Every structure is written in structure tokens, then in C-alpha cells.
CSV table of C-alpha atoms in Angstrom, one decimal:
chain,number,residue,atom,x,y,z
A,1,UNK,CA,-10.8,10.2,17.7
A,2,UNK,CA,-7.8,7.7,18.4
A,3,UNK,CA,-5.3,7.0,15.8
A,4,UNK,CA,-6.9,3.6,15.8
A,5,UNK,CA,-10.4,4.8,14.5
A,6,UNK,CA,-8.6,7.2,11.9
A,7,UNK,CA,-6.9,4.2,10.7
A,8,UNK,CA,-10.2,2.6,10.4
A,9,UNK,CA,-12.1,5.5,9.4
A,10,UNK,CA,-9.1,5.1,6.3
A,11,UNK,CA,-10.0,1.3,5.4
A,12,UNK,CA,-13.5,1.9,5.4
A,13,UNK,CA,-13.3,4.9,2.8
A,14,UNK,CA,-10.6,2.3,0.7
A,15,UNK,CA,-13.7,-1.0,0.7
A,16,UNK,CA,-16.3,2.1,-0.8
A,17,UNK,CA,-14.2,2.2,-3.3
A,18,UNK,CA,-13.9,-1.9,-3.6
A,19,UNK,CA,-10.4,-2.0,-2.6
A,20,UNK,CA,-8.6,-0.5,-5.0
A,21,UNK,CA,-7.1,3.1,-4.8
A,22,UNK,CA,-4.1,4.8,-3.3
A,23,UNK,CA,-3.7,6.2,0.4
A,24,UNK,CA,-2.0,9.2,1.3
A,25,UNK,CA,-0.8,9.7,5.1
A,26,UNK,CA,2.3,11.4,6.8
A,27,UNK,CA,4.5,9.2,7.9
A,28,UNK,CA,4.0,7.8,11.3
A,29,UNK,CA,0.3,7.6,10.9
A,30,UNK,CA,0.3,3.7,10.6
A,31,UNK,CA,0.0,3.1,6.8
A,32,UNK,CA,1.5,-0.5,7.5
A,33,UNK,CA,-0.5,-1.3,9.6
A,34,UNK,CA,-3.6,-0.6,7.4
A,35,UNK,CA,-2.1,-2.7,4.9
A,36,UNK,CA,-2.3,-5.3,7.3
A,37,UNK,CA,-5.6,-5.0,8.3
A,38,UNK,CA,-6.4,-4.8,4.6
A,39,UNK,CA,-4.9,-8.2,4.6
A,40,UNK,CA,-6.8,-9.5,7.5
A,41,UNK,CA,-9.8,-8.1,6.6
A,42,UNK,CA,-9.9,-9.5,3.2
A,43,UNK,CA,-9.0,-13.0,4.2
A,44,UNK,CA,-11.7,-13.3,6.9
A,45,UNK,CA,-14.1,-12.2,3.8
A,46,UNK,CA,-12.4,-14.5,1.7
A,47,UNK,CA,-11.6,-12.4,-1.2
A,48,UNK,CA,-7.8,-12.7,-0.6
A,49,UNK,CA,-5.6,-15.3,-0.4
A,50,UNK,CA,-2.5,-14.1,-1.2
A,51,UNK,CA,-0.8,-10.3,-1.1
A,52,UNK,CA,2.1,-9.0,-2.6
A,53,UNK,CA,3.6,-6.3,-1.2
A,54,UNK,CA,6.1,-4.1,-3.4
A,55,UNK,CA,8.7,-1.7,-1.7
A,56,UNK,CA,11.5,0.3,-2.9
A,57,UNK,CA,14.6,-0.5,-1.0
A,58,UNK,CA,15.8,-4.0,0.9
A,59,UNK,CA,15.6,-2.1,4.1
A,60,UNK,CA,11.7,-1.6,3.6
A,61,UNK,CA,11.5,-5.3,2.1
A,62,UNK,CA,13.3,-6.8,5.8
A,63,UNK,CA,10.7,-4.5,7.9
A,64,UNK,CA,7.3,-5.7,5.6
A,65,UNK,CA,8.7,-8.9,6.8
A,66,UNK,CA,9.0,-8.3,10.5
A,67,UNK,CA,5.4,-6.7,10.5
A,68,UNK,CA,3.9,-9.7,8.3
A,69,UNK,CA,5.4,-11.7,11.0
A,70,UNK,CA,4.0,-9.8,13.7
A,71,UNK,CA,0.7,-9.9,12.4
A,72,UNK,CA,0.6,-13.7,11.9
A,73,UNK,CA,0.3,-13.1,7.9
A,74,UNK,CA,3.7,-14.4,6.9
A,75,UNK,CA,1.9,-17.8,5.3
A,76,UNK,CA,-0.3,-15.6,2.6
A,77,UNK,CA,2.0,-12.8,1.6
A,78,UNK,CA,5.4,-12.2,-0.3
A,79,UNK,CA,7.1,-8.7,0.0
A,80,UNK,CA,9.3,-8.0,-2.9
A,81,UNK,CA,11.5,-5.1,-3.9
A,82,UNK,CA,10.2,-3.2,-7.0
A,83,UNK,CA,13.4,-4.0,-9.2
A,84,UNK,CA,12.4,-7.7,-8.9
A,85,UNK,CA,8.8,-7.4,-9.4
A,86,UNK,CA,9.3,-5.0,-12.2
A,87,UNK,CA,12.1,-8.0,-14.1
A,88,UNK,CA,9.4,-10.7,-13.5
A,89,UNK,CA,6.0,-9.7,-12.9
A,90,UNK,CA,4.6,-12.8,-13.7
A,91,UNK,CA,6.0,-14.5,-10.9
A,92,UNK,CA,4.0,-12.0,-8.0
A,93,UNK,CA,0.0,-12.6,-9.3
A,94,UNK,CA,-1.8,-12.1,-6.1
A,95,UNK,CA,-5.4,-10.9,-5.0
A,96,UNK,CA,-4.3,-7.8,-3.5
A,97,UNK,CA,-1.2,-6.3,-4.6
A,98,UNK,CA,0.0,-3.3,-2.0
A,99,UNK,CA,2.0,-0.8,-3.5
A,100,UNK,CA,4.7,1.0,-0.6
A,101,UNK,CA,5.8,4.0,-1.4
A,102,UNK,CA,3.9,3.7,-4.5
A,103,UNK,CA,5.3,7.0,-6.0
A,104,UNK,CA,8.5,4.9,-6.8
A,105,UNK,CA,6.7,3.0,-9.1
A,106,UNK,CA,6.5,4.8,-12.2
A,107,UNK,CA,9.9,5.2,-14.3
A,108,UNK,CA,10.6,3.8,-17.9
A,109,UNK,CA,11.3,0.2,-16.2
A,110,UNK,CA,9.3,-0.4,-13.4
A,111,UNK,CA,5.7,0.4,-15.0
A,112,UNK,CA,5.2,-3.1,-15.2
A,113,UNK,CA,4.7,-3.6,-11.4
A,114,UNK,CA,1.0,-2.3,-11.6
A,115,UNK,CA,1.0,-5.3,-14.5
A,116,UNK,CA,1.0,-7.8,-12.1
A,117,UNK,CA,-2.4,-9.8,-12.0
A,118,UNK,CA,-3.8,-9.0,-8.8
A,119,UNK,CA,-8.1,-8.4,-8.1
A,120,UNK,CA,-7.2,-5.5,-5.3
A,121,UNK,CA,-4.7,-2.8,-4.7
A,122,UNK,CA,-3.8,-1.2,-1.8
A,123,UNK,CA,-1.2,2.1,-2.7
A,124,UNK,CA,0.7,3.8,0.2
A,125,UNK,CA,2.7,6.6,0.3
A,126,UNK,CA,2.9,10.1,2.2
A,127,UNK,CA,4.2,12.1,-0.9
A,128,UNK,CA,2.3,10.7,-4.1
A,129,UNK,CA,2.5,13.9,-6.5
A,130,UNK,CA,5.9,14.2,-8.7
A,131,UNK,CA,7.1,17.2,-9.9
A,132,UNK,CA,7.8,15.0,-13.1
A,133,UNK,CA,3.9,14.5,-13.1
A,134,UNK,CA,4.3,10.5,-13.4
A,135,UNK,CA,2.3,9.8,-10.6
A,136,UNK,CA,-0.7,10.5,-12.9
A,137,UNK,CA,0.2,7.2,-14.2
A,138,UNK,CA,-1.1,5.4,-10.8
A,139,UNK,CA,-3.9,8.0,-10.1
A,140,UNK,CA,-5.6,7.5,-13.4
A,141,UNK,CA,-5.9,3.2,-12.6
A,142,UNK,CA,-5.7,3.5,-8.4
A,143,UNK,CA,-7.1,7.1,-7.4
A,144,UNK,CA,-6.5,8.5,-3.9
A,145,UNK,CA,-9.5,7.6,-1.7
A,146,UNK,CA,-8.0,9.1,1.6
A,147,UNK,CA,-5.4,11.8,2.9
A,148,UNK,CA,-3.9,12.3,6.1
A,149,UNK,CA,-2.0,15.2,6.6
A,150,UNK,CA,0.7,15.9,9.0
A,151,UNK,CA,-1.7,19.3,11.1
A,152,UNK,CA,-4.9,16.2,11.7
A,153,UNK,CA,-1.8,13.9,12.9
A,154,UNK,CA,-0.5,16.8,15.1
A,155,UNK,CA,-3.5,17.8,16.6
A,156,UNK,CA,-4.7,14.6,17.3
A,157,UNK,CA,-1.2,13.6,18.6
A,158,UNK,CA,-1.0,10.6,16.5
A,159,UNK,CA,2.5,11.5,15.4
């Protein structure tokens, strides 16, 4: 199986879950690419006009903006840093909410990010589980739909 095939398999698993859930995949597997395919695919189906991507840092915001540009998705997508999204969640309503590094969302001040108005949800993380157990706040609402482990990626030469 190629990495492309495995990414499509992850995307199909998300589809089966009604376009709502979290992907736990090792760094370098292509979570961002899967998100781009998700935006593009849901737009083709007429299910999504807008996507909001939340990220924990400005550096990641800039990386996502470059990727969105490369995929031709800047017209329908906005990238916002978690702290900004938490201060004004009502401003970022969308059809598809993507939370990169979703495990960073549960805090006393950022829980409202999950309250951003949205129909579909894609959470991305290499390590969803947290020592403080707050990952359950996400997983109760958006369970993991696929796990891509380091060993699988190494065995297949994907990373």
C-alpha cells in the first residue's frame, strides 16, 4: 500500500463516521494533506462552502496558509490561532472545523473552540492522549476514526 492509498483509507474512515472525528497519525504521515483532501472532497459534494482551521501557533498558521494556497483552497478557508479563536469563537463559524494539534484545545480558556459553529469536524494529532485526561473532552464528542502508528509508517517507507 502506498502512503497515498493509506491517506485515502483514513479519509474513507472519516467519511464512514459522518465527517466527524479525530485522526491520530504520526508526524510526517500527511495529516495536513488529508485535511486538504477533506476540504476539496466536501466542496465537490456540495457539503462545505467554508472551512476554519485552528492551530496552536503562528508558525503553524503560516504553514497552513501556504498549504491552502498550494491546494487552491484559500477562497474558502481561514486559519486562526487557538487563542484568537477562543476569544471570539462566534466569528469563525464554518461548515468544516479542522483542529490541528487537537490535543492542545482543552484548557480552561480554549474549550470554547469546539463551540465554533460547524457541521463537520476533523481533529488532527500525533498524540491525542494527555496525562491530565482532558483529551476525553474531545474524544467524547469526536472519537478517533483512524490511528496511523510510527511502525506502520516505517515499515512502508512513508516517513
